mmCIF file of N, CA, C and O in Angstrom:
data_model
loop_
_atom_site.group_PDB
_atom_site.id
_atom_site.type_symbol
_atom_site.label_atom_id
_atom_site.label_comp_id
_atom_site.label_asym_id
_atom_site.label_seq_id
_atom_site.Cartn_x
_atom_site.Cartn_y
_atom_site.Cartn_z
ATOM 1 N N MET A 10 0.835 -1.176 0.000
ATOM 2 C CA MET A 10 0.000 0.000 0.000
ATOM 3 C C MET A 10 0.887 1.249 0.000
ATOM 4 O O MET A 10 1.940 1.273 0.622
ATOM 5 N N THR A 11 0.483 2.253 -0.726
ATOM 6 C CA THR A 11 1.207 3.522 -0.730
ATOM 7 C C THR A 11 0.266 4.637 -0.305
ATOM 8 O O THR A 11 -0.957 4.482 -0.335
ATOM 9 N N ARG A 12 0.848 5.747 0.070
ATOM 10 C CA ARG A 12 0.071 6.903 0.509
ATOM 11 C C ARG A 12 0.825 8.165 0.098
ATOM 12 O O ARG A 12 2.042 8.229 0.226
ATOM 13 N N GLN A 13 0.104 9.152 -0.377
ATOM 14 C CA GLN A 13 0.681 10.447 -0.713
ATOM 15 C C GLN A 13 0.802 11.269 0.566
ATOM 16 O O GLN A 13 -0.172 11.421 1.302
ATOM 17 N N LEU A 14 1.994 11.776 0.845
ATOM 18 C CA LEU A 14 2.235 12.618 2.010
ATOM 19 C C LEU A 14 2.861 13.928 1.567
ATOM 20 O O LEU A 14 3.431 14.016 0.481
ATOM 21 N N THR A 15 2.785 14.916 2.422
ATOM 22 C CA THR A 15 3.314 16.242 2.126
ATOM 23 C C THR A 15 4.778 16.329 2.537
ATOM 24 O O THR A 15 5.151 15.856 3.614
ATOM 25 N N ALA A 16 5.595 16.957 1.708
ATOM 26 C CA ALA A 16 6.986 17.244 2.054
ATOM 27 C C ALA A 16 7.191 18.748 1.940
ATOM 28 O O ALA A 16 7.008 19.322 0.872
ATOM 29 N N ILE A 17 7.526 19.378 3.051
ATOM 30 C CA ILE A 17 7.853 20.801 3.065
ATOM 31 C C ILE A 17 9.356 20.896 3.219
ATOM 32 O O ILE A 17 9.923 20.389 4.196
ATOM 33 N N ILE A 18 10.001 21.514 2.253
ATOM 34 C CA ILE A 18 11.459 21.582 2.251
ATOM 35 C C ILE A 18 11.875 23.049 2.259
ATOM 36 O O ILE A 18 11.387 23.840 1.451
ATOM 37 N N GLU A 19 12.760 23.386 3.195
ATOM 38 C CA GLU A 19 13.243 24.766 3.255
ATOM 39 C C GLU A 19 14.743 24.796 3.496
ATOM 40 O O GLU A 19 15.306 23.873 4.067
ATOM 41 N N ARG A 20 15.334 25.864 3.013
ATOM 42 C CA ARG A 20 16.763 26.042 3.174
ATOM 43 C C ARG A 20 17.056 26.399 4.625
ATOM 44 O O ARG A 20 16.346 27.180 5.239
ATOM 45 N N GLU A 21 18.106 25.795 5.165
ATOM 46 C CA GLU A 21 18.561 26.113 6.514
ATOM 47 C C GLU A 21 20.080 26.093 6.512
ATOM 48 O O GLU A 21 20.684 25.048 6.298
ATOM 49 N N ASP A 22 20.674 27.243 6.729
ATOM 50 C CA ASP A 22 22.129 27.399 6.680
ATOM 51 C C ASP A 22 22.651 26.907 5.328
ATOM 52 O O ASP A 22 22.234 27.398 4.301
ATOM 53 N N ASN A 23 23.516 25.890 5.327
ATOM 54 C CA ASN A 23 24.111 25.395 4.081
ATOM 55 C C ASN A 23 23.417 24.155 3.540
ATOM 56 O O ASN A 23 23.954 23.474 2.667
ATOM 57 N N GLY A 24 22.237 23.832 4.051
ATOM 58 C CA GLY A 24 21.532 22.635 3.603
ATOM 59 C C GLY A 24 20.038 22.864 3.553
ATOM 60 O O GLY A 24 19.566 24.000 3.520
ATOM 61 N N TYR A 25 19.305 21.767 3.563
ATOM 62 C CA TYR A 25 17.848 21.810 3.466
ATOM 63 C C TYR A 25 17.240 20.887 4.519
ATOM 64 O O TYR A 25 17.780 19.823 4.806
ATOM 65 N N VAL A 26 16.130 21.323 5.067
ATOM 66 C CA VAL A 26 15.378 20.530 6.034
ATOM 67 C C VAL A 26 14.059 20.153 5.376
ATOM 68 O O VAL A 26 13.394 20.997 4.772
ATOM 69 N N ALA A 27 13.679 18.897 5.496
ATOM 70 C CA ALA A 27 12.430 18.392 4.924
ATOM 71 C C ALA A 27 11.540 17.903 6.055
ATOM 72 O O ALA A 27 11.991 17.174 6.940
ATOM 73 N N LEU A 28 10.277 18.306 6.017
ATOM 74 C CA LEU A 28 9.320 17.950 7.053
ATOM 75 C C LEU A 28 8.071 17.358 6.426
ATOM 76 O O LEU A 28 7.563 17.881 5.438
ATOM 77 N N CYS A 29 7.576 16.294 7.023
ATOM 78 C CA CYS A 29 6.281 15.726 6.665
ATOM 79 C C CYS A 29 5.327 16.043 7.803
ATOM 80 O O CYS A 29 5.398 15.411 8.864
ATOM 81 N N PRO A 30 4.438 17.035 7.625
ATOM 82 C CA PRO A 30 3.567 17.440 8.730
ATOM 83 C C PRO A 30 2.500 16.410 9.094
ATOM 84 O O PRO A 30 2.007 16.428 10.220
ATOM 85 N N GLU A 31 2.158 15.499 8.210
ATOM 86 C CA GLU A 31 1.140 14.495 8.526
ATOM 87 C C GLU A 31 1.532 13.617 9.707
ATOM 88 O O GLU A 31 0.679 13.171 10.460
ATOM 89 N N VAL A 32 2.828 13.327 9.844
ATOM 90 C CA VAL A 32 3.285 12.463 10.939
ATOM 91 C C VAL A 32 4.404 13.102 11.755
ATOM 92 O O VAL A 32 4.973 12.462 12.625
ATOM 93 N N ASP A 33 4.731 14.353 11.455
ATOM 94 C CA ASP A 33 5.771 15.094 12.167
ATOM 95 C C ASP A 33 7.106 14.360 12.132
ATOM 96 O O ASP A 33 7.748 14.136 13.154
ATOM 97 N N VAL A 34 7.516 13.975 10.929
ATOM 98 C CA VAL A 34 8.806 13.339 10.700
ATOM 99 C C VAL A 34 9.627 14.300 9.852
ATOM 100 O O VAL A 34 9.120 14.890 8.901
ATOM 101 N N ALA A 35 10.904 14.468 10.211
ATOM 102 C CA ALA A 35 11.768 15.397 9.491
ATOM 103 C C ALA A 35 13.087 14.726 9.146
ATOM 104 O O ALA A 35 13.487 13.730 9.766
ATOM 105 N N SER A 36 13.777 15.296 8.157
ATOM 106 C CA SER A 36 15.108 14.857 7.783
ATOM 107 C C SER A 36 15.820 16.051 7.166
ATOM 108 O O SER A 36 15.265 17.154 7.121
ATOM 109 N N GLN A 37 17.006 15.830 6.656
ATOM 110 C CA GLN A 37 17.769 16.930 6.065
ATOM 111 C C GLN A 37 18.695 16.403 4.984
ATOM 112 O O GLN A 37 18.885 15.200 4.843
ATOM 113 N N GLY A 38 19.278 17.332 4.237
ATOM 114 C CA GLY A 38 20.229 16.966 3.200
ATOM 115 C C GLY A 38 20.943 18.192 2.680
ATOM 116 O O GLY A 38 20.545 19.327 2.966
ATOM 117 N N ASP A 39 21.980 17.968 1.902
ATOM 118 C CA ASP A 39 22.758 19.068 1.339
ATOM 119 C C ASP A 39 22.051 19.734 0.166
ATOM 120 O O ASP A 39 22.341 20.879 -0.163
ATOM 121 N N THR A 40 21.145 19.004 -0.498
ATOM 122 C CA THR A 40 20.387 19.528 -1.636
ATOM 123 C C THR A 40 18.906 19.249 -1.399
ATOM 124 O O THR A 40 18.548 18.448 -0.527
ATOM 125 N N VAL A 41 18.059 19.879 -2.193
ATOM 126 C CA VAL A 41 16.623 19.617 -2.101
ATOM 127 C C VAL A 41 16.348 18.142 -2.371
ATOM 128 O O VAL A 41 15.589 17.488 -1.635
ATOM 129 N N ASP A 42 16.958 17.599 -3.417
ATOM 130 C CA ASP A 42 16.734 16.185 -3.759
ATOM 131 C C ASP A 42 17.200 15.248 -2.643
ATOM 132 O O ASP A 42 16.533 14.264 -2.335
ATOM 133 N N GLU A 43 18.329 15.568 -2.045
ATOM 134 C CA GLU A 43 18.840 14.723 -0.965
ATOM 135 C C GLU A 43 17.935 14.810 0.267
ATOM 136 O O GLU A 43 17.643 13.792 0.902
ATOM 137 N N ALA A 44 17.466 16.009 0.591
ATOM 138 C CA ALA A 44 16.553 16.169 1.724
ATOM 139 C C ALA A 44 15.260 15.399 1.485
ATOM 140 O O ALA A 44 14.740 14.734 2.376
ATOM 141 N N ARG A 45 14.737 15.475 0.266
ATOM 142 C CA ARG A 45 13.511 14.744 -0.081
ATOM 143 C C ARG A 45 13.720 13.237 0.009
ATOM 144 O O ARG A 45 12.901 12.512 0.569
ATOM 145 N N SER A 46 14.828 12.765 -0.521
ATOM 146 C CA SER A 46 15.141 11.335 -0.477
ATOM 147 C C SER A 46 15.327 10.859 0.964
ATOM 148 O O SER A 46 14.840 9.785 1.337
ATOM 149 N N ASN A 47 16.017 11.645 1.776
ATOM 150 C CA ASN A 47 16.229 11.283 3.172
ATOM 151 C C ASN A 47 14.914 11.293 3.948
ATOM 152 O O ASN A 47 14.709 10.462 4.832
ATOM 153 N N LEU A 48 14.018 12.228 3.617
ATOM 154 C CA LEU A 48 12.706 12.250 4.258
ATOM 155 C C LEU A 48 11.913 11.003 3.886
ATOM 156 O O LEU A 48 11.285 10.379 4.746
ATOM 157 N N LYS A 49 11.963 10.623 2.617
ATOM 158 C CA LYS A 49 11.259 9.410 2.190
ATOM 159 C C LYS A 49 11.779 8.193 2.946
ATOM 160 O O LYS A 49 10.994 7.368 3.431
ATOM 161 N N GLU A 50 13.083 8.108 3.107
ATOM 162 C CA GLU A 50 13.676 6.995 3.851
ATOM 163 C C GLU A 50 13.237 7.029 5.317
ATOM 164 O O GLU A 50 12.895 5.987 5.893
ATOM 165 N N ALA A 51 13.223 8.220 5.929
ATOM 166 C CA ALA A 51 12.794 8.350 7.326
ATOM 167 C C ALA A 51 11.327 7.964 7.488
ATOM 168 O O ALA A 51 10.950 7.317 8.473
ATOM 169 N N LEU A 52 10.500 8.349 6.523
ATOM 170 C CA LEU A 52 9.082 7.997 6.576
ATOM 171 C C LEU A 52 8.879 6.492 6.438
ATOM 172 O O LEU A 52 8.074 5.892 7.157
ATOM 173 N N GLU A 53 9.599 5.871 5.513
ATOM 174 C CA GLU A 53 9.494 4.422 5.345
ATOM 175 C C GLU A 53 9.904 3.701 6.623
ATOM 176 O O GLU A 53 9.242 2.750 7.046
ATOM 177 N N LEU A 54 10.971 4.177 7.257
ATOM 178 C CA LEU A 54 11.430 3.581 8.513
ATOM 179 C C LEU A 54 10.382 3.778 9.610
ATOM 180 O O LEU A 54 10.102 2.857 10.380
ATOM 181 N N PHE A 55 9.796 4.981 9.671
ATOM 182 C CA PHE A 55 8.747 5.237 10.662
ATOM 183 C C PHE A 55 7.593 4.252 10.479
ATOM 184 O O PHE A 55 7.155 3.619 11.443
ATOM 185 N N PHE A 56 7.092 4.104 9.253
ATOM 186 C CA PHE A 56 5.945 3.231 9.025
ATOM 187 C C PHE A 56 6.292 1.753 9.225
ATOM 188 O O PHE A 56 5.425 0.952 9.576
ATOM 189 N N GLU A 57 7.563 1.373 9.033
ATOM 190 C CA GLU A 57 7.989 -0.006 9.270
ATOM 191 C C GLU A 57 8.078 -0.332 10.759
ATOM 192 O O GLU A 57 7.811 -1.465 11.165
ATOM 193 N N THR A 58 8.466 0.660 11.575
ATOM 194 C CA THR A 58 8.771 0.367 12.973
ATOM 195 C C THR A 58 7.714 0.842 13.972
ATOM 196 O O THR A 58 7.660 0.319 15.083
ATOM 197 N N ALA A 59 6.907 1.814 13.604
ATOM 198 C CA ALA A 59 5.917 2.355 14.537
ATOM 199 C C ALA A 59 4.759 1.375 14.717
ATOM 200 O O ALA A 59 4.384 0.667 13.789
ATOM 201 N N SER A 60 4.208 1.388 15.900
ATOM 202 C CA SER A 60 3.037 0.547 16.158
ATOM 203 C C SER A 60 1.822 1.139 15.448
ATOM 204 O O SER A 60 1.800 2.327 15.105
ATOM 205 N N THR A 61 0.818 0.321 15.259
ATOM 206 C CA THR A 61 -0.423 0.783 14.642
ATOM 207 C C THR A 61 -1.019 1.939 15.441
ATOM 208 O O THR A 61 -1.508 2.911 14.880
ATOM 209 N N GLU A 62 -0.942 1.852 16.755
ATOM 210 C CA GLU A 62 -1.482 2.910 17.616
ATOM 211 C C GLU A 62 -0.708 4.214 17.439
ATOM 212 O O GLU A 62 -1.309 5.293 17.363
ATOM 213 N N GLU A 63 0.624 4.137 17.378
ATOM 214 C CA GLU A 63 1.421 5.355 17.191
ATOM 215 C C GLU A 63 1.116 5.998 15.841
ATOM 216 O O GLU A 63 0.972 7.219 15.746
ATOM 217 N N ILE A 64 1.002 5.197 14.809
ATOM 218 C CA ILE A 64 0.668 5.734 13.487
ATOM 219 C C ILE A 64 -0.695 6.403 13.537
ATOM 220 O O ILE A 64 -0.867 7.528 13.054
ATOM 221 N N ARG A 65 -1.655 5.750 14.136
ATOM 222 C CA ARG A 65 -3.009 6.307 14.235
ATOM 223 C C ARG A 65 -3.005 7.626 15.017
ATOM 224 O O ARG A 65 -3.668 8.590 14.644
ATOM 225 N N ASN A 66 -2.227 7.700 16.100
ATOM 226 C CA ASN A 66 -2.172 8.911 16.915
ATOM 227 C C ASN A 66 -1.467 10.067 16.222
ATOM 228 O O ASN A 66 -1.807 11.229 16.436
ATOM 229 N N ARG A 67 -0.455 9.766 15.410
ATOM 230 C CA ARG A 67 0.342 10.831 14.797
ATOM 231 C C ARG A 67 -0.130 11.243 13.409
ATOM 232 O O ARG A 67 0.174 12.343 12.953
ATOM 233 N N LEU A 68 -0.857 10.375 12.730
ATOM 234 C CA LEU A 68 -1.229 10.627 11.346
ATOM 235 C C LEU A 68 -2.392 11.614 11.256
ATOM 236 O O LEU A 68 -3.469 11.378 11.786
ATOM 237 N N HIS A 69 -2.134 12.737 10.611
ATOM 238 C CA HIS A 69 -3.165 13.752 10.371
ATOM 239 C C HIS A 69 -3.657 13.593 8.943
ATOM 240 O O HIS A 69 -2.878 13.689 8.001
ATOM 241 N N ASP A 70 -4.946 13.351 8.771
ATOM 242 C CA ASP A 70 -5.492 13.140 7.435
ATOM 243 C C ASP A 70 -5.655 14.433 6.641
ATOM 244 O O ASP A 70 -5.658 14.417 5.423
ATOM 245 N N GLU A 71 -5.811 15.551 7.334
ATOM 246 C CA GLU A 71 -6.003 16.819 6.630
ATOM 247 C C GLU A 71 -4.853 17.758 6.942
ATOM 248 O O GLU A 71 -4.681 18.196 8.078
ATOM 249 N N VAL A 72 -4.063 18.060 5.943
ATOM 250 C CA VAL A 72 -2.976 19.030 6.043
ATOM 251 C C VAL A 72 -3.135 19.977 4.872
ATOM 252 O O VAL A 72 -3.259 19.543 3.724
ATOM 253 N N TYR A 73 -3.147 21.253 5.154
ATOM 254 C CA TYR A 73 -3.311 22.260 4.107
ATOM 255 C C TYR A 73 -2.057 23.113 4.041
ATOM 256 O O TYR A 73 -1.603 23.634 5.058
ATOM 257 N N VAL A 74 -1.513 23.260 2.862
ATOM 258 C CA VAL A 74 -0.364 24.118 2.641
ATOM 259 C C VAL A 74 -0.847 25.304 1.829
ATOM 260 O O VAL A 74 -1.404 25.129 0.744
ATOM 261 N N THR A 75 -0.679 26.491 2.372
ATOM 262 C CA THR A 75 -1.176 27.688 1.721
ATOM 263 C C THR A 75 -0.274 28.868 2.072
ATOM 264 O O THR A 75 0.682 28.704 2.822
ATOM 265 N N HIS A 76 -0.561 30.012 1.526
ATOM 266 C CA HIS A 76 0.177 31.238 1.841
ATOM 267 C C HIS A 76 -0.740 32.194 2.580
ATOM 268 O O HIS A 76 -1.949 32.215 2.335
ATOM 269 N N VAL A 77 -0.175 32.974 3.465
ATOM 270 C CA VAL A 77 -0.910 34.041 4.127
ATOM 271 C C VAL A 77 -0.100 35.324 3.975
ATOM 272 O O VAL A 77 1.128 35.290 3.931
ATOM 273 N N GLU A 78 -0.791 36.428 3.884
ATOM 274 C CA GLU A 78 -0.129 37.720 3.758
ATOM 275 C C GLU A 78 -0.203 38.435 5.090
ATOM 276 O O GLU A 78 -1.282 38.552 5.686
ATOM 277 N N VAL A 79 0.952 38.889 5.592
ATOM 278 C CA VAL A 79 0.999 39.603 6.857
ATOM 279 C C VAL A 79 1.831 40.866 6.707
ATOM 280 O O VAL A 79 2.728 40.924 5.872
ATOM 281 N N ALA A 80 1.526 41.842 7.513
ATOM 282 C CA ALA A 80 2.325 43.082 7.535
ATOM 283 C C ALA A 80 3.586 42.827 8.360
ATOM 284 O O ALA A 80 3.523 42.216 9.422
ATOM 285 N N VAL A 81 4.707 43.271 7.870
ATOM 286 C CA VAL A 81 5.972 43.144 8.601
ATOM 287 C C VAL A 81 6.626 44.519 8.688
ATOM 288 O O VAL A 81 6.501 45.344 7.788
ATOM 289 N N GLY A 82 7.331 44.743 9.764
ATOM 290 C CA GLY A 82 8.067 45.983 9.938
ATOM 291 C C GLY A 82 7.240 47.100 10.300
ATOM 292 O O GLY A 82 6.787 48.030 10.303
#
């Protein structure tokens, strides 16, 4: 079985951090592709090792990624 999950990747210092908000799993890499690949590996490991109860407790079915406009300064 497969499932589509969200990957949010942002630059941090000299690398990239990747986060999956559905299960709050993160990873990192030197490039966007490496961060994404490392996140996929971390997610696969999470789903292989986590109990059914932990997955059920951490898995959010609704995650929305959007932009908001705010005044700064």
